[in-house]
Short mmCIF file of C-alpha atoms in Angstrom, two decimals:
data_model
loop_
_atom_site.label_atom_id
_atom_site.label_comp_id
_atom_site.label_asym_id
_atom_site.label_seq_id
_atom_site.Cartn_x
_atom_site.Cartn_y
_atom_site.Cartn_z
CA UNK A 1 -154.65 15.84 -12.04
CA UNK A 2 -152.43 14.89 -9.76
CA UNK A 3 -153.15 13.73 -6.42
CA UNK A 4 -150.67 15.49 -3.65
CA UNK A 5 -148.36 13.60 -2.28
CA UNK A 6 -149.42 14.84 1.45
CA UNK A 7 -152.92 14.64 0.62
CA UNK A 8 -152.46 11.02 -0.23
CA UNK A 9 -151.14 10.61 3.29
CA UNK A 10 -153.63 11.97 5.42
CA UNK A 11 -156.60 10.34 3.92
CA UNK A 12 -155.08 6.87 6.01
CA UNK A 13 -155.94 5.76 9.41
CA UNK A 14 -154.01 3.47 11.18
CA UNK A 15 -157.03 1.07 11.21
CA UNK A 16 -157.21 1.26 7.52
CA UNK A 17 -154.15 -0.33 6.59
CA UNK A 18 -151.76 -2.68 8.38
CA UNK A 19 -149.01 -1.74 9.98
CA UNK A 20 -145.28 -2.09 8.55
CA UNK A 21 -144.89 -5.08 11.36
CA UNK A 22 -147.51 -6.95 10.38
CA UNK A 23 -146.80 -6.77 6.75
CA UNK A 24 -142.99 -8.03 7.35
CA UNK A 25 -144.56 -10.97 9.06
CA UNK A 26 -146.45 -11.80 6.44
CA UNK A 27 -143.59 -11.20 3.82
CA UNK A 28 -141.23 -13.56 6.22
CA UNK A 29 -144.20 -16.12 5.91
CA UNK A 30 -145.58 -16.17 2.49
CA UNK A 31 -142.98 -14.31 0.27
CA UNK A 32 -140.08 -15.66 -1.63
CA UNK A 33 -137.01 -13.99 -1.09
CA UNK A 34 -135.40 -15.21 -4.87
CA UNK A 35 -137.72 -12.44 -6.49
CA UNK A 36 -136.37 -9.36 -4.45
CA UNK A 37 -132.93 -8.50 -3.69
CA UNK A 38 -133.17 -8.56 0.10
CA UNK A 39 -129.75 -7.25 0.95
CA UNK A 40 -130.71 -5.90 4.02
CA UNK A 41 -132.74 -7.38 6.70
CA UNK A 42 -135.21 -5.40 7.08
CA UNK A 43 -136.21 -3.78 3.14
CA UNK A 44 -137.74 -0.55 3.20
CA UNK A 45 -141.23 -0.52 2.66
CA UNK A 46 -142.66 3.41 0.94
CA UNK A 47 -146.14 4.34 0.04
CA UNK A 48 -145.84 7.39 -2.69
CA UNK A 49 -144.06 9.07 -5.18
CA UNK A 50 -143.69 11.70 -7.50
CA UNK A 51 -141.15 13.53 -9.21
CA UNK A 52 -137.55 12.59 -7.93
CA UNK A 53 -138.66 11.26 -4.56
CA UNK A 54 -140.19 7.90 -2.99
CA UNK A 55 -141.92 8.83 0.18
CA UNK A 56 -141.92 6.02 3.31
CA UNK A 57 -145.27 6.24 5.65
CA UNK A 58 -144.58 8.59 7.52
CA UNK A 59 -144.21 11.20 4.27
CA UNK A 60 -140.29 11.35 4.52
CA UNK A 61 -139.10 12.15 0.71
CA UNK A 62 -136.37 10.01 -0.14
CA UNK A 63 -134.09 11.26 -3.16
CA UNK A 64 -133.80 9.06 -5.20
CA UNK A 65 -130.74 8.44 -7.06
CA UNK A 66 -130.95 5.17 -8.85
CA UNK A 67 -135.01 5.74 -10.44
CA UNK A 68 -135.82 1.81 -10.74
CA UNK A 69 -132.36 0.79 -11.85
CA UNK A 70 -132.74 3.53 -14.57
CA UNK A 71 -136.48 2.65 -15.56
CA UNK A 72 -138.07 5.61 -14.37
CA UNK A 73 -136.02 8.08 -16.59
CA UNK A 74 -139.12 10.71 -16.87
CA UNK A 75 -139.66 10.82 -13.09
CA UNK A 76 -142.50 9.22 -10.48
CA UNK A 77 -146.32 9.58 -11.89
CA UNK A 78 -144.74 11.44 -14.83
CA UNK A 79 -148.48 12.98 -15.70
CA UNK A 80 -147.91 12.90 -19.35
CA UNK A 81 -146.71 9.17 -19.36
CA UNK A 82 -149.56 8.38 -16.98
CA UNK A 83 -152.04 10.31 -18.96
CA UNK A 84 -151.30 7.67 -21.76
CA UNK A 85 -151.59 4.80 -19.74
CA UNK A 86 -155.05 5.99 -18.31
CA UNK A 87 -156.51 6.73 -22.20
CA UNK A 88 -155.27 3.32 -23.01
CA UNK A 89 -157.05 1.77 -20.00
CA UNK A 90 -159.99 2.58 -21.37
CA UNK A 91 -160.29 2.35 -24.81
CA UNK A 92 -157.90 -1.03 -25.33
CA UNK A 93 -156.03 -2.46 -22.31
CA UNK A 94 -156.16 -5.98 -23.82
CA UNK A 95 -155.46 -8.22 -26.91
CA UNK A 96 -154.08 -11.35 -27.93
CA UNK A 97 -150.76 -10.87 -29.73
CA UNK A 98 -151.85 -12.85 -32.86
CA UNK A 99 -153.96 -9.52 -33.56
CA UNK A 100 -152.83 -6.23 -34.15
CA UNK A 101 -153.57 -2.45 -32.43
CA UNK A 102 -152.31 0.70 -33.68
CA UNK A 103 -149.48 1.59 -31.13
CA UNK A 104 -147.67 -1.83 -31.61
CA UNK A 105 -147.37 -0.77 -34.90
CA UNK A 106 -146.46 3.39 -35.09
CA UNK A 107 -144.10 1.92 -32.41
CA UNK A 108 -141.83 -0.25 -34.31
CA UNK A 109 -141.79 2.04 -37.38
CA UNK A 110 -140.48 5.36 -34.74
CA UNK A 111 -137.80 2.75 -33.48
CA UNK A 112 -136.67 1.16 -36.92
CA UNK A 113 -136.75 4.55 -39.04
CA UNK A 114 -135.27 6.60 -36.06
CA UNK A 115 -132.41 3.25 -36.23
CA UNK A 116 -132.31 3.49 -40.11
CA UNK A 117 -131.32 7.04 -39.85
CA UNK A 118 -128.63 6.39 -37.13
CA UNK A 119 -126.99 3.26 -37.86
CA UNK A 120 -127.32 3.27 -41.87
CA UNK A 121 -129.28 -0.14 -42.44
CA UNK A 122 -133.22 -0.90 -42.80
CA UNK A 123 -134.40 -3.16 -39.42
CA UNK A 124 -137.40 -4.15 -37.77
CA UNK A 125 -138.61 -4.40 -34.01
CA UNK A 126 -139.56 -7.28 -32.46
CA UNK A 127 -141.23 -6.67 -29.09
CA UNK A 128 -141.74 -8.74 -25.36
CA UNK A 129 -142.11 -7.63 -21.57
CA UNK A 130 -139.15 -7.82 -19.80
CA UNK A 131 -135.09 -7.01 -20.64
CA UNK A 132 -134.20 -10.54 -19.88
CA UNK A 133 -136.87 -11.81 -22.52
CA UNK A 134 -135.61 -9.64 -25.43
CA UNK A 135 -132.04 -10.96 -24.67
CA UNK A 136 -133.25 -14.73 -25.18
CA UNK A 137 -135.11 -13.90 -27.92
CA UNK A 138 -132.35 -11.42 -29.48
CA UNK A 139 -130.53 -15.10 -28.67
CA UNK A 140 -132.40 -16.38 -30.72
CA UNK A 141 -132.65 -14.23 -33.85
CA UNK A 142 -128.42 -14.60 -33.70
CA UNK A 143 -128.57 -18.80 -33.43
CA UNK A 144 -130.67 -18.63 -36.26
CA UNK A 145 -129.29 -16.41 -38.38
CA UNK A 146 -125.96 -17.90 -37.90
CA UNK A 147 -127.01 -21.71 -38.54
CA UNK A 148 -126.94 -22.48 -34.92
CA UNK A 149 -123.85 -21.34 -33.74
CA UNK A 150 -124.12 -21.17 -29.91
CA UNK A 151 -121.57 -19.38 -28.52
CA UNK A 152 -121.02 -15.87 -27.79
CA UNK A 153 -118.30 -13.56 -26.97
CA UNK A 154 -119.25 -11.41 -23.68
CA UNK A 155 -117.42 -8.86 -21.46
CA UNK A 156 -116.15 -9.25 -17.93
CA UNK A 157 -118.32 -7.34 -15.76
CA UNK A 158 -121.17 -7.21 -18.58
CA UNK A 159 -124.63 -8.01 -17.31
CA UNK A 160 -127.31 -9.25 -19.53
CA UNK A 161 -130.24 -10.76 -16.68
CA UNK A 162 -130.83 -13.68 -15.62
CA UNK A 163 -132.71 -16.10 -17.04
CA UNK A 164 -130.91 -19.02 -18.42
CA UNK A 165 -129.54 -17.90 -21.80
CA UNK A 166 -129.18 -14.75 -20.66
CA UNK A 167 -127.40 -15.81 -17.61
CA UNK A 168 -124.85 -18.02 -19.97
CA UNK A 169 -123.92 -14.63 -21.01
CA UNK A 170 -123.57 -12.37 -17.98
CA UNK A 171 -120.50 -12.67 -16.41
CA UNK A 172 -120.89 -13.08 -12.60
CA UNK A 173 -120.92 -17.07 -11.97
CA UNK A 174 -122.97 -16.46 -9.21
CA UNK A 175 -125.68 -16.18 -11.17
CA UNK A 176 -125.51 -19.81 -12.71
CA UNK A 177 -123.92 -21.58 -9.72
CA UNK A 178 -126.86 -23.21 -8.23
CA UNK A 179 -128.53 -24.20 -11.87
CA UNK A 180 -126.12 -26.90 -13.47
CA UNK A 181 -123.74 -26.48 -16.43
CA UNK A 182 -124.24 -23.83 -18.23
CA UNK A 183 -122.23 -25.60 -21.87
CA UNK A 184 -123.16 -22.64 -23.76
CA UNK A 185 -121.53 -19.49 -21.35
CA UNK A 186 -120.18 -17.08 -23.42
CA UNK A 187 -116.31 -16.54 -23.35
CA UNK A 188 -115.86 -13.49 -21.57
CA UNK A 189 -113.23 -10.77 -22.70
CA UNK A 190 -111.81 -7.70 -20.26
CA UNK A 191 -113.41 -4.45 -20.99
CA UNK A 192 -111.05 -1.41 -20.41
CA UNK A 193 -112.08 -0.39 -17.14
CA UNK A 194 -109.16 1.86 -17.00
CA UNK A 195 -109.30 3.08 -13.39
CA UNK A 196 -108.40 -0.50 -12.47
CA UNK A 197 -106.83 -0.89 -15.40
CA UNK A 198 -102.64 -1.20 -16.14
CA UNK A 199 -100.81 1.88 -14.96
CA UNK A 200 -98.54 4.27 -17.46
CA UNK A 201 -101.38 3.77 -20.67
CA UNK A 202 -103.44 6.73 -21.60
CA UNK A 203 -107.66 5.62 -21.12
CA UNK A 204 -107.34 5.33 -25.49
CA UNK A 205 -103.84 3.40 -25.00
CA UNK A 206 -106.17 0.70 -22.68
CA UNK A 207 -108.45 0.66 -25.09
CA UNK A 208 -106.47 -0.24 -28.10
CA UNK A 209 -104.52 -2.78 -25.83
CA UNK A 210 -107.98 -4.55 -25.01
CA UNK A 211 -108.68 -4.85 -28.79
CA UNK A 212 -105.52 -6.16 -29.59
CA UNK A 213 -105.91 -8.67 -26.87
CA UNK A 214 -108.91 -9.69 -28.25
CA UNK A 215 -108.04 -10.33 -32.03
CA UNK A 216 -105.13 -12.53 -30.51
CA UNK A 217 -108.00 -14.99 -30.25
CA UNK A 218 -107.82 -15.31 -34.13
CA UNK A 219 -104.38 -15.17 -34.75
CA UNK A 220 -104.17 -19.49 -35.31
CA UNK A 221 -106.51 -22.06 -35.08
CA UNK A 222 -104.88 -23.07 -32.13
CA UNK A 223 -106.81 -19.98 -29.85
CA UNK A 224 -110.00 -22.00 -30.45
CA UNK A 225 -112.66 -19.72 -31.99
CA UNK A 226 -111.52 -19.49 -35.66
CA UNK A 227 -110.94 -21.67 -38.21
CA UNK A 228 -108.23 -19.75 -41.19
CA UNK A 229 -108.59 -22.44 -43.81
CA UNK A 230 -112.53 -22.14 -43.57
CA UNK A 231 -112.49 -18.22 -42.47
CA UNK A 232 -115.09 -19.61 -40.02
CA UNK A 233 -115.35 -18.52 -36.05
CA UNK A 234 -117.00 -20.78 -33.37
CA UNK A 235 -118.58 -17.96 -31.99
CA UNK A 236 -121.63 -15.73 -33.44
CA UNK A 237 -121.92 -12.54 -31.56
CA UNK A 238 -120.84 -9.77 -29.30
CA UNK A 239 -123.16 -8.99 -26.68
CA UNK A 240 -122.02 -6.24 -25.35
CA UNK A 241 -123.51 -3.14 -23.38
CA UNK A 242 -121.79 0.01 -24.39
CA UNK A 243 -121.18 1.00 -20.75
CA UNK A 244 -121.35 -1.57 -18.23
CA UNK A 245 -124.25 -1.07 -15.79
CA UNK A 246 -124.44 -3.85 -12.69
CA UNK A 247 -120.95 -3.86 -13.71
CA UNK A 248 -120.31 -0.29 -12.16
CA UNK A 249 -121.34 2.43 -15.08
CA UNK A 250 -118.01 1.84 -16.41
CA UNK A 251 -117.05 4.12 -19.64
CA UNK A 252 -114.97 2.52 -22.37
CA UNK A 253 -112.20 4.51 -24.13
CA UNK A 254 -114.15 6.52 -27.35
CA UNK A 255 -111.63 4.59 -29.77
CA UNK A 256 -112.26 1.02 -28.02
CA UNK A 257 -115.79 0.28 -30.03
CA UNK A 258 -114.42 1.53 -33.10
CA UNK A 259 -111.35 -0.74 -33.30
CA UNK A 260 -113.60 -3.29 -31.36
CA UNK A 261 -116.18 -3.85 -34.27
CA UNK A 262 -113.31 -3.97 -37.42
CA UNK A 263 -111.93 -7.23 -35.52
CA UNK A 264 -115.58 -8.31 -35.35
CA UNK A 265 -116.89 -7.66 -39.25
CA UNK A 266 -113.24 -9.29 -40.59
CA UNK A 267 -114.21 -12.44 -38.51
CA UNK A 268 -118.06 -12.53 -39.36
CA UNK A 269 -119.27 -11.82 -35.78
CA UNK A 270 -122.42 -10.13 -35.26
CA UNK A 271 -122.49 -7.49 -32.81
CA UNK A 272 -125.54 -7.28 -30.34
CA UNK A 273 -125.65 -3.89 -28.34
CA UNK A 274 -127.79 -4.64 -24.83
CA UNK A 275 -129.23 -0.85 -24.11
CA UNK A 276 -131.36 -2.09 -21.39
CA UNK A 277 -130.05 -0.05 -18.71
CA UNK A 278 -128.06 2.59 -20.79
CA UNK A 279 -130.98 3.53 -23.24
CA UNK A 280 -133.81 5.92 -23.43
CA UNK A 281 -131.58 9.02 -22.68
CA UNK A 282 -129.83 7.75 -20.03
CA UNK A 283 -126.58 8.98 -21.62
CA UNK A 284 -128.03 11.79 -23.80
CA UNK A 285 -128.79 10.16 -26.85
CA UNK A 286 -131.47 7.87 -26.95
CA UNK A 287 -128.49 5.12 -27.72
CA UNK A 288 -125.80 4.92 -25.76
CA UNK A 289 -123.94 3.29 -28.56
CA UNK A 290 -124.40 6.39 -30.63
CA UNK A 291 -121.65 7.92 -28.60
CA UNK A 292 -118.64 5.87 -29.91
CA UNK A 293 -119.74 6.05 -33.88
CA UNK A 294 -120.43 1.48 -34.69
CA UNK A 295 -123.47 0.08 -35.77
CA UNK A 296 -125.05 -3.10 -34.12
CA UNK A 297 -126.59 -5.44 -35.82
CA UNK A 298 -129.18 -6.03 -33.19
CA UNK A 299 -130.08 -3.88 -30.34
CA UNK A 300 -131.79 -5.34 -27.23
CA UNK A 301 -134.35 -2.50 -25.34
CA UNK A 302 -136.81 -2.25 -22.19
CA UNK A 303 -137.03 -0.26 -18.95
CA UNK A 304 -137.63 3.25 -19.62
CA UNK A 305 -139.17 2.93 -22.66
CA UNK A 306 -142.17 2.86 -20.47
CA UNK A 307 -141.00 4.93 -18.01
CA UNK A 308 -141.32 1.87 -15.65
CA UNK A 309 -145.21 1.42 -16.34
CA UNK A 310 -146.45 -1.35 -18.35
CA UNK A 311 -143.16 -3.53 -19.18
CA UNK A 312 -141.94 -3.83 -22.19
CA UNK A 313 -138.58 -4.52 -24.32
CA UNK A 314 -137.94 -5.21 -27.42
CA UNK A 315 -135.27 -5.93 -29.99
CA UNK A 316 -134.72 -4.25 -33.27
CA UNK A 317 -132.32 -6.05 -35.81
CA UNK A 318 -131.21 -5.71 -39.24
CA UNK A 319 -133.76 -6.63 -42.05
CA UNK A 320 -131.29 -9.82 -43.02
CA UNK A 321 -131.95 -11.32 -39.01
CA UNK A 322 -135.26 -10.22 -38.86
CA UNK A 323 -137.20 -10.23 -41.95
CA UNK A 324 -140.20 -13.28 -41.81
CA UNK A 325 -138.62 -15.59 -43.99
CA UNK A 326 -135.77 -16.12 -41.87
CA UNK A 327 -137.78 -15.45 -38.55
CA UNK A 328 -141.31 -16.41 -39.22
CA UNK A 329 -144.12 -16.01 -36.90
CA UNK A 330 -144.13 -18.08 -34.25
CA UNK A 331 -140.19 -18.17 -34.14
CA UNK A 332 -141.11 -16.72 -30.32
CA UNK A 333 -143.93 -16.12 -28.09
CA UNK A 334 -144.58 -14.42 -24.54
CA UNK A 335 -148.46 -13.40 -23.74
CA UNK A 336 -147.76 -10.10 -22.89
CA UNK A 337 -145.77 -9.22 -25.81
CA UNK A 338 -146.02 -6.28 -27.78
CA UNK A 339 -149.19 -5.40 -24.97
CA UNK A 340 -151.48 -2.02 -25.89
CA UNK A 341 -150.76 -1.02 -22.52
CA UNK A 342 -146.59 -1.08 -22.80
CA UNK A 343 -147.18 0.22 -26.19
CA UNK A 344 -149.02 3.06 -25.81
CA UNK A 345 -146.49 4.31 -22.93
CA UNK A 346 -144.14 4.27 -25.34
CA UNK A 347 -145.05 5.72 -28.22
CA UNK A 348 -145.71 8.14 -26.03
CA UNK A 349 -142.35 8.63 -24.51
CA UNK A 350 -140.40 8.00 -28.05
CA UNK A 351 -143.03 11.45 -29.19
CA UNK A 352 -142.56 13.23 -25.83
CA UNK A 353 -138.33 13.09 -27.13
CA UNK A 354 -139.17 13.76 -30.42
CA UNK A 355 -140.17 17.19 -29.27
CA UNK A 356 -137.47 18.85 -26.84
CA UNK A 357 -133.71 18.64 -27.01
CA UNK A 358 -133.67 16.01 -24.40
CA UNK A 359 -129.95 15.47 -25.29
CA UNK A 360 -128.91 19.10 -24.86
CA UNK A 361 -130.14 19.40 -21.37
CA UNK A 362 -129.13 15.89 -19.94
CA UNK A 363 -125.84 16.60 -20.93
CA UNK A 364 -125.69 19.76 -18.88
CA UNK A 365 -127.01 18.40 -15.96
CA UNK A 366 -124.78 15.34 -15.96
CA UNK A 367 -121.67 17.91 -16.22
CA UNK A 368 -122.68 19.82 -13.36
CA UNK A 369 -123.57 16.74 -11.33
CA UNK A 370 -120.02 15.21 -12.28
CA UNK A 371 -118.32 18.47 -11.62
CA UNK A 372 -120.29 18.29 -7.89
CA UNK A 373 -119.17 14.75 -7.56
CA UNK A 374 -115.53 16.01 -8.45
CA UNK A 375 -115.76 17.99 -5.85
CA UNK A 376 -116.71 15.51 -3.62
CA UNK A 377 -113.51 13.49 -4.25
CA UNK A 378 -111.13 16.41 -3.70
CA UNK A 379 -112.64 16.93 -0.31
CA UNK A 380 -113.38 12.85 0.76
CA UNK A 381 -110.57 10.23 0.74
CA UNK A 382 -112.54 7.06 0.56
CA UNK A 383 -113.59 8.51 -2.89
CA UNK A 384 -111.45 6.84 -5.66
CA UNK A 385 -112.70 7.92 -8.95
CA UNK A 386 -116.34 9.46 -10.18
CA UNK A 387 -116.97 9.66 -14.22
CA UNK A 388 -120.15 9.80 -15.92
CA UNK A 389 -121.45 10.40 -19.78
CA UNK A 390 -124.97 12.47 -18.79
CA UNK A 391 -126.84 11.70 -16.03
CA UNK A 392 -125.33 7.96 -15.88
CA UNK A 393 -122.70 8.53 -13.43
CA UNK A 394 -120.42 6.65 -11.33
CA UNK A 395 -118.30 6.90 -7.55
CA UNK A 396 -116.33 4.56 -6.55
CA UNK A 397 -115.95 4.30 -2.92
CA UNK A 398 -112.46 3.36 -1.49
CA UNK A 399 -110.55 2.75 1.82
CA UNK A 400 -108.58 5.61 2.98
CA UNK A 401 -105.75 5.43 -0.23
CA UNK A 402 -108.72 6.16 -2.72
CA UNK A 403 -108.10 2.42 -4.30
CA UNK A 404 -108.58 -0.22 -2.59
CA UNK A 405 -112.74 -1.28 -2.85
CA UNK A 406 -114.35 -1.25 -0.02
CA UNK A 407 -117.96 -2.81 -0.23
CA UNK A 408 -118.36 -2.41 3.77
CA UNK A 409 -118.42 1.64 3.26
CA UNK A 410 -120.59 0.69 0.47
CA UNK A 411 -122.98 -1.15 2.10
CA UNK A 412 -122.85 1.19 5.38
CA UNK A 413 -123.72 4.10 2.98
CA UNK A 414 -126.89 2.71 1.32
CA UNK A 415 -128.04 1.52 4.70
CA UNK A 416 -127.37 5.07 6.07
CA UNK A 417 -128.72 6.79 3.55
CA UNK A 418 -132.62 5.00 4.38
CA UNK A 419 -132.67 5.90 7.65
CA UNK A 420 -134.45 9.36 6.57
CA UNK A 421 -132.40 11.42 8.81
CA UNK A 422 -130.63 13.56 6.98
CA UNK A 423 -130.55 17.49 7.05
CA UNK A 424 -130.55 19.90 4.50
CA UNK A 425 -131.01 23.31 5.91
CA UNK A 426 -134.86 22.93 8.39
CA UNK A 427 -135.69 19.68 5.86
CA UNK A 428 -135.69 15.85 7.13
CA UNK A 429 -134.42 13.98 3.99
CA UNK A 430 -133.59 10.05 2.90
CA UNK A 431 -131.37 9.03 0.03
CA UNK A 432 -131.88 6.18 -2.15
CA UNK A 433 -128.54 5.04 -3.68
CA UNK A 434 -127.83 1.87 -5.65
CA UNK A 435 -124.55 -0.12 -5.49
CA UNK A 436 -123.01 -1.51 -8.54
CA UNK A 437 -119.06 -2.25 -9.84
CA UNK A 438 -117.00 -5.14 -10.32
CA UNK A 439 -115.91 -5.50 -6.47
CA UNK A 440 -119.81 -3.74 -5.48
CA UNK A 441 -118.22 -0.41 -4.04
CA UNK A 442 -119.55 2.04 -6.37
CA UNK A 443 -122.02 3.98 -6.40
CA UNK A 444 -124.14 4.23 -9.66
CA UNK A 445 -126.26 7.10 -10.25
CA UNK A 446 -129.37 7.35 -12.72
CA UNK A 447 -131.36 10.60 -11.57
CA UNK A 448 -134.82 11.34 -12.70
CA UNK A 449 -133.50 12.68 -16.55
CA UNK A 450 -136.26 15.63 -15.63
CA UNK A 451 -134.28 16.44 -12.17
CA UNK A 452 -133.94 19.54 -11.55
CA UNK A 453 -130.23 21.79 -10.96
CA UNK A 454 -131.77 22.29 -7.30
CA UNK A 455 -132.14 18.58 -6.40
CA UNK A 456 -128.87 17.70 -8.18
CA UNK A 457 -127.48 20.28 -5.61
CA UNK A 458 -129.76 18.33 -2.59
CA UNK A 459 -128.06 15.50 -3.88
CA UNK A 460 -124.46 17.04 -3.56
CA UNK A 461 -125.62 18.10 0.08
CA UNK A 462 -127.05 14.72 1.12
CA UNK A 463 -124.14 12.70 -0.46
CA UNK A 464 -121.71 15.60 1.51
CA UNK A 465 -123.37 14.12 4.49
CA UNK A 466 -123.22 10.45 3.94
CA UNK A 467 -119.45 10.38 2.81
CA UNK A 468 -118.61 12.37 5.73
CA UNK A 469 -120.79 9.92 8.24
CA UNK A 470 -118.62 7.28 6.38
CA UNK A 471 -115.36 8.65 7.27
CA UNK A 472 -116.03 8.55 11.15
CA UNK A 473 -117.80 5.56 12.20
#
């Protein structure tokens, strides 16, 4: 059962816990500040959740529109989710990887038959804790499989995390600046971001133009990555994530993937699809890559596969990458991998899917959400564009021409937006936005997938508010 939000509340004294003071002097004295994000000087600190909202100390529900950077897709203290994670607790919370437990297994045969099915080829899932781990060790399964080739193609404004290989292969140098050389960064290519794209093309005309810029770099052997004589490239895969999330929720052309992976199969370039973000129904399918009709050969996983719980990610490749005489055991290891805890969750959540029309309904929200946002624009200058593909959706926020970024607004807004104080009809409300984009002006929403049509309204409202706060300071 769950425990009441307000009933959680009012079983504290202020002797019984320290207050919000004393804990930031202890996190300005003992905590490092490389692990958070710290982007504001003071970090709000909340106590509860459930459902949509985070609640602060003083039981102010905060909307929130960003759900753990898309990890919580089911919703806080989802009590089906939960309710897995307690039976596992106490029946097997623990074991060594080099030993195997039931979920691990029904697991990987949901995700590889459910990617059989999809993407036409037989595969098999390899599984660690966190998305930046299954990108190294997706890394891996593509430097092997390929003889060692090092080097990867990438997109501008493509995030991938950021540990080191993974950070050779995200685009934003500021992530690598203070570690060395990185010799192995991926080349990075443009994605069609077509609102900042060249005027007088059509969004498929941008997309085709992108492609065609991109198999120039095979025309000769004087571009650098390919060798005619031996049909060889330099480079062995495509990471790419289907649409760009730190980069700004950016949707690609439908066409552009298409056209995209012919240029990659005639040149022998494996493409690796990074769902991280994107995946678990964020988009309405539990792939966002089954929108625009290619098949990966690898596919990197985590977040909400758990719901945010126990972490874990994963990677599922084709048999050929994958199979244990070209990737035998031991060709990896993290502790945690593959952990009965992580596991359970998520068999859990991949049954929970199995049995509604998740698509269906995310889909419908996310069109009345983006016809709210739509609204928004017509009524707010400093909007530029909003787009979205379900309930990942996107506003860019603008100076006064609705064009120019403008990350101050940006900023202003999330820091307005915790202050808890705004109305919606006798209600006290806070609003938890996350910012995103190339130039970090826009806004990019990832509701609770179980939010309601009400909230997504209370979002409208509170968002009404914020924009219009905006526009007269």
């Amino acid at each position: 059962m769950k425990t009441n939000v307000a009933e959680a509340f009012s079983g504290r004294t202020e002797t019984s816990v320290r207050s919000e003071e004393e804990l930031r002097a202890l996190e300005e004295a003992y905590c490092s500040h490389g692990d958070t994000v710290h982007y504001t000087d003071k970090p709000k600190f909340f106590e509860g959740c459930e459902g949509s909202f985070v609640y602060d100390r003083t039981g102010t529900p905060f909307l929130d529109l960003q759900m753990w950077y898309s990890a919580v897709n089911f919703g806080y203290r989802n009590e089906r989710l939960n309710a897995a994670a307690h039976r596992q607790l106490d029946v097997l919370p623990q074991v060594a990887s080099q030993y195997l437990h039931r979920e691990k297994v029904e697991l990987a045969a949901m995700i590889a038959r459910d990617a059989e099915s999809k993407f036409g080829y037989k595969g098999r899932v390899h599984f660690n804790v966190g998305g930046s781990q299954a990108v190294e060790d997706s890394l891996k399964l593509v430097r092997n499989y390929t003889g060692g080739k090092s080097l990867m193609f990438a997109f501008e404004g493509g995030y991938h995390g950021r540990t080191l290989g993974a950070s050779a292969i995200t685009s934003s140098y500021r992530y690598r600046r203070r570690y060395g050389h990185f010799g192995d960064r991926a080349q990075f290519v443009e994605f069609p971001y077509y609102f900042r794209g060249p005027k007088g093309m059509s969004k498929e005309e941008y997309g085709h133009y992108c492609v065609q810029k991109f198999a120039r770099l095979f025309e000769s052997e004087y571009n650098g990555v390919w060798d005619p004589k031996a049909g060889k490239s330099e480079y062995a895969a495509f990471y790419i994530e289907p649409i760009q999330g730190t980069g700004g929720y950016v949707i690609p052309p439908m066409n552009f993937f298409v056209e995209l992976k012919k240029v990659l199969d005639d040149h022998g370039i494996l493409l690796v699809v990074d769902e991280i973000q994107m995946g678990v129904y964020r988009t309405g399918k539990l792939w966002s890559i089954e929108h625009f009709g290619v098949s990966p050969d690898a596919l990197v996983f985590g977040k909400a596969i758990t719901n945010g719980l126990n972490p874990l990610s994963g990677v599922w490749a084709r048999e050929e990458l994958i199979n244990p005489t070209i990737f035998p055991p031991g060709s990896t290891h993290s502790t945690f991998a593959s952990n009965p805890m992580g596991t359970a969750v998520a068999l859990e959540t991949m049954k929970m899917l199995e049995e509604e029309d998740f698509g269906a309904a995310i889909m419908e929200k996310g069109a009345h959400f983006l016809d709210g946002l739509k609204q928004l624009q017509k009524r707010h200058a400093i909007v530029g564009e909003v787009d979205g593909l379900g309930l990942a959706l996107r506003m860019e926020i603008c100076k006064e021409d609705s064009y120019t970024p403008c990350k101050a607004t940006m900023d202003w807004m999330c820091d307005e937006g915790m202050k808890g104080d705004l109305q919606v009809g006798s209600k006290t409300y806070g609003l938890v936005l996350d910012v995103g984009g190339y130039h970090k002006n826009v806004i990019t929403f990832a509701p609770n997938l179980l939010i309601t049509r009400e909230e997504i309204d209370l979002a409208l409202a509170l968002l009404d508010q914020l924009l219009t706060r905006a526009a007269r300071r």
